[in-house]
Each structure stands twice: as structure tokens, then as C-alpha cells.
Amino acid sequence: MSREKTIKYTEYPSADQLSREDIDLLTRAWNQTQNAYAPYSHFKVGACLSLEDGTTISGSNQENASYPAGLCAERVALFSAAGTHPGKKIIALAISAKNQTNDLLDPVFPCGFCLQVLVEMERKQQKPIRLIIGNPNTRVLVFDSGGDMMPFAFDAEQL
Ligand code: THU
């Protein structure tokens, strides 16, 4: 039997069409690219998430000469939230990135590891996390849930 899962998202031609709150979160994510430590890839990613009480927590990618030791911006922000505000639900996560020449024409999507972490956090908090993804020069994609981007995520219940 052939089945189909569709990926649902809303696309905005540019960030100024978003709600005030989403513009704010995405701007914070964009500003966070400045804090990336990316001497190897020269690819700077910024993330900013909001908690249910309105607190925002940011992260940027942090690389290392031992390449796999580095961490993506999304996981820096997600683990920081879990470590410093345990039990508080994450409402939304904005992601923005810039390459060395700042000429990205498309949003930069989270890698599979970050999606896996995001999906487990959604399950843990029993609430989806909205994703707002884009740069000042690109269209912006909004997903209602990280799970929408990774519909077949590995699940702890299968362990
Ligand atoms: N990176 C992120 O921070 N987030 C992503 O979603 C994709 C990739 C980082 C990891 C590495 O420092 C650099 O971008 C190039 O892969």
C-alpha cells in the first residue's frame, strides 16, 4: 500500500509579513549570527526561542578544531533552555543564518540532529514548537511543529 505524508508550512515572501512577535524572534535569531564561532565553515547560524513566560533564549553555532565537537545554533539554544528553565514550555524557535558573502537566497533549515532533539523536546513538553525560518533577504517559512519537518523521527518508545 502506498501512503503519503505531506509537509505543512506557511510561506511568507519576506519577514515583514510576520506577526510582531515572530519578527522580534527572527530578528533576535539573525542578530545572534554575530555570536557564532565559525572559523572553519564561515557559516554563521543564529537561533532564538521563546518560552511560555515570554523569556527568550538565544544560541549560535560553536565550532571546534575537532570538527564533530562543535554544535549547531539550534541545539545550543534548545539545550540551554532545558538546562536553565527546566519544565518551562518552548513556544517557538526562530532560525536565521548567513554565509561568508551574506548572499543566501533561501532559508537555512535545521539539520537532522537538531530536528531529532526538537521532536523529543516537543514530546517531552507535550506541546509543538513553532519554527520560524528565514533571513532578512529571504522568504520565511513557518512550521507549526518541528515534527512537521521530521514526520518519521526516531522515538524513545522504540528503544
Ligand atoms: N549549522 C547550524 O548551526 N545549524 C544548522 O541548522 C545547520 C548547520 C552549523 C554547523 C556548522 O557550524 C556550520 O553550520 C556548517 O555546517
CSV table of C-alpha atoms and ligand atoms in Angstrom, one decimal:
chain,number,residue,atom,x,y,z
A,1,MET,CA,0.0,0.0,0.0
A,2,SER,CA,1.4,3.4,-0.9
A,3,ARG,CA,0.9,6.1,1.6
A,4,GLU,CA,1.8,9.8,1.7
A,5,LYS,CA,2.7,12.3,4.4
A,6,THR,CA,2.7,15.9,3.4
A,7,ILE,CA,4.8,18.6,5.0
A,8,LYS,CA,2.7,21.5,6.1
A,9,TYR,CA,4.1,25.0,6.3
A,10,THR,CA,3.2,28.6,5.6
A,11,GLU,CA,5.4,30.7,3.4
A,12,TYR,CA,5.8,34.5,3.6
A,13,PRO,CA,7.6,36.4,0.9
A,14,SER,CA,9.6,38.3,3.5
A,15,ALA,CA,9.9,38.7,7.3
A,16,ASP,CA,7.9,42.0,7.4
A,17,GLN,CA,4.7,40.0,6.7
A,18,LEU,CA,5.0,38.1,10.0
A,19,SER,CA,3.4,39.0,13.3
A,20,ARG,CA,5.2,41.4,15.6
A,21,GLU,CA,6.2,38.6,17.9
A,22,ASP,CA,7.6,36.5,15.1
A,23,ILE,CA,9.5,39.4,13.6
A,24,ASP,CA,11.0,40.0,17.0
A,25,LEU,CA,12.1,36.4,17.4
A,26,LEU,CA,13.6,36.2,13.9
A,27,THR,CA,15.4,39.4,14.4
A,28,ARG,CA,17.0,38.1,17.6
A,29,ALA,CA,18.0,34.9,15.7
A,30,TRP,CA,19.5,37.0,12.9
A,31,ASN,CA,21.4,39.2,15.4
A,32,GLN,CA,22.7,36.0,17.1
A,33,THR,CA,24.6,35.1,13.9
A,34,GLN,CA,27.1,37.7,15.2
A,35,ASN,CA,28.0,35.4,18.2
A,36,ALA,CA,28.7,32.4,16.1
A,37,TYR,CA,32.1,30.9,16.4
A,38,ALA,CA,32.6,29.6,12.9
A,39,PRO,CA,36.3,29.9,11.9
A,40,TYR,CA,36.1,26.6,9.9
A,41,SER,CA,32.9,26.8,7.9
A,42,HIS,CA,32.4,30.6,7.9
A,43,PHE,CA,28.7,29.8,8.1
A,44,LYS,CA,27.0,31.6,10.9
A,45,VAL,CA,23.7,30.4,12.3
A,46,GLY,CA,21.6,32.1,14.9
A,47,ALA,CA,18.6,30.7,16.8
A,48,CYS,CA,16.3,32.3,19.3
A,49,LEU,CA,13.4,30.5,21.2
A,50,SER,CA,10.6,31.9,23.3
A,51,LEU,CA,9.3,30.2,26.5
A,52,GLU,CA,5.7,30.2,27.7
A,53,ASP,CA,6.5,33.1,30.1
A,54,GLY,CA,7.9,35.3,27.3
A,55,THR,CA,11.6,34.7,28.1
A,56,THR,CA,13.8,34.4,25.1
A,57,ILE,CA,16.9,32.3,24.8
A,58,SER,CA,19.4,32.5,22.0
A,59,GLY,CA,22.1,30.4,20.6
A,60,SER,CA,24.6,30.4,17.8
A,61,ASN,CA,26.8,27.7,16.2
A,62,GLN,CA,30.0,27.0,18.1
A,63,GLU,CA,32.7,25.1,16.1
A,64,ASN,CA,35.9,23.4,17.2
A,65,ALA,CA,39.1,22.3,15.6
A,66,SER,CA,37.9,18.8,16.3
A,67,TYR,CA,35.0,19.4,13.9
A,68,PRO,CA,32.4,17.0,15.3
A,69,ALA,CA,32.8,18.6,18.8
A,70,GLY,CA,31.0,21.7,17.6
A,71,LEU,CA,27.3,22.3,18.0
A,72,CYS,CA,24.6,23.8,15.9
A,73,ALA,CA,22.9,27.1,16.9
A,74,GLU,CA,19.5,25.3,17.4
A,75,ARG,CA,20.8,22.8,19.9
A,76,VAL,CA,22.8,25.5,21.7
A,77,ALA,CA,19.5,27.3,22.3
A,78,LEU,CA,17.4,24.2,23.0
A,79,PHE,CA,19.8,22.7,25.5
A,80,SER,CA,20.4,26.0,27.2
A,81,ALA,CA,16.6,26.4,27.6
A,82,ALA,CA,16.2,22.9,29.0
A,83,GLY,CA,19.2,23.3,31.3
A,84,THR,CA,18.3,26.7,32.7
A,85,HIS,CA,14.5,26.8,32.6
A,86,PRO,CA,13.5,23.1,33.1
A,87,GLY,CA,9.8,22.5,33.0
A,88,LYS,CA,9.0,25.7,31.1
A,89,LYS,CA,7.5,25.0,27.7
A,90,ILE,CA,9.1,26.3,24.5
A,91,ILE,CA,6.6,28.0,22.2
A,92,ALA,CA,8.6,28.9,19.1
A,93,LEU,CA,12.1,28.7,17.7
A,94,ALA,CA,13.4,31.1,15.1
A,95,ILE,CA,16.4,30.2,12.9
A,96,SER,CA,18.5,32.6,10.7
A,97,ALA,CA,21.8,32.2,9.0
A,98,LYS,CA,24.4,33.9,6.9
A,99,ASN,CA,27.2,32.6,4.7
A,100,GLN,CA,30.5,34.4,4.2
A,101,THR,CA,29.2,36.6,1.4
A,102,ASN,CA,25.8,37.2,3.0
A,103,ASP,CA,24.0,36.2,-0.2
A,104,LEU,CA,21.8,33.3,0.9
A,105,LEU,CA,18.7,33.2,-1.3
A,106,ASP,CA,16.9,30.6,0.7
A,107,PRO,CA,16.1,29.9,4.4
A,108,VAL,CA,18.5,27.6,6.2
A,109,PHE,CA,16.7,24.6,7.6
A,110,PRO,CA,17.7,22.7,10.8
A,111,CYS,CA,19.9,19.6,10.4
A,112,GLY,CA,18.6,16.2,11.2
A,113,PHE,CA,20.3,16.1,14.6
A,114,CYS,CA,18.6,19.3,15.6
A,115,LEU,CA,15.2,18.1,14.4
A,116,GLN,CA,15.6,14.9,16.4
A,117,VAL,CA,16.3,16.9,19.5
A,118,LEU,CA,13.4,19.3,18.7
A,119,VAL,CA,11.0,16.5,18.2
A,120,GLU,CA,11.9,14.8,21.5
A,121,MET,CA,11.5,18.1,23.3
A,122,GLU,CA,8.1,18.5,21.8
A,123,ARG,CA,7.1,15.1,23.0
A,124,LYS,CA,8.6,15.8,26.5
A,125,GLN,CA,6.6,19.0,26.9
A,126,GLN,CA,3.6,17.7,25.1
A,127,LYS,CA,3.3,20.8,23.0
A,128,PRO,CA,4.5,21.5,19.5
A,129,ILE,CA,7.2,24.1,18.9
A,130,ARG,CA,6.6,26.6,16.1
A,131,LEU,CA,9.5,27.1,13.7
A,132,ILE,CA,10.2,30.4,12.0
A,133,ILE,CA,12.9,30.1,9.5
A,134,GLY,CA,14.5,32.8,7.3
A,135,ASN,CA,16.9,35.7,6.8
A,136,PRO,CA,16.3,39.4,6.1
A,137,ASN,CA,16.9,38.7,2.4
A,138,THR,CA,14.9,35.5,2.0
A,139,ARG,CA,11.3,34.2,2.2
A,140,VAL,CA,10.3,33.0,5.6
A,141,LEU,CA,8.8,29.5,6.2
A,142,VAL,CA,6.7,28.9,9.4
A,143,PHE,CA,6.1,25.3,10.6
A,144,ASP,CA,3.5,24.7,13.3
A,145,SER,CA,5.7,22.0,14.7
A,146,GLY,CA,9.3,20.5,14.4
A,147,GLY,CA,7.5,17.2,13.9
A,148,ASP,CA,6.1,18.5,10.7
A,149,MET,CA,9.6,18.7,9.3
A,150,MET,CA,10.6,15.3,10.5
A,151,PRO,CA,7.4,13.1,10.4
A,152,PHE,CA,9.3,9.8,10.8
A,153,ALA,CA,11.5,10.8,13.7
A,154,PHE,CA,13.1,8.1,15.8
A,155,ASP,CA,11.1,7.7,19.0
A,156,ALA,CA,12.4,6.8,22.5
A,157,GLU,CA,9.4,4.5,22.9
A,158,GLN,CA,11.0,2.2,20.3
A,159,LEU,CA,14.1,1.7,22.5
B,1,THU,N1,24.7,24.6,11.5
B,1,THU,C1,23.9,25.1,12.4
B,1,THU,O1,24.2,25.8,13.4
B,1,THU,N2,22.5,24.9,12.2
B,1,THU,C2,22.0,24.2,11.2
B,1,THU,O2,20.8,24.1,11.1
B,1,THU,C3,22.9,23.8,10.1
B,1,THU,C4,24.3,23.9,10.3
B,1,THU,C5,26.1,25.0,11.6
B,1,THU,C6,27.0,23.8,12.0
B,1,THU,C7,28.4,24.3,11.5
B,1,THU,O3,29.0,25.1,12.5
B,1,THU,C8,28.0,25.2,10.3
B,1,THU,O4,26.7,25.5,10.4
B,1,THU,C9,28.2,24.5,9.0
B,1,THU,O5,27.6,23.3,8.9
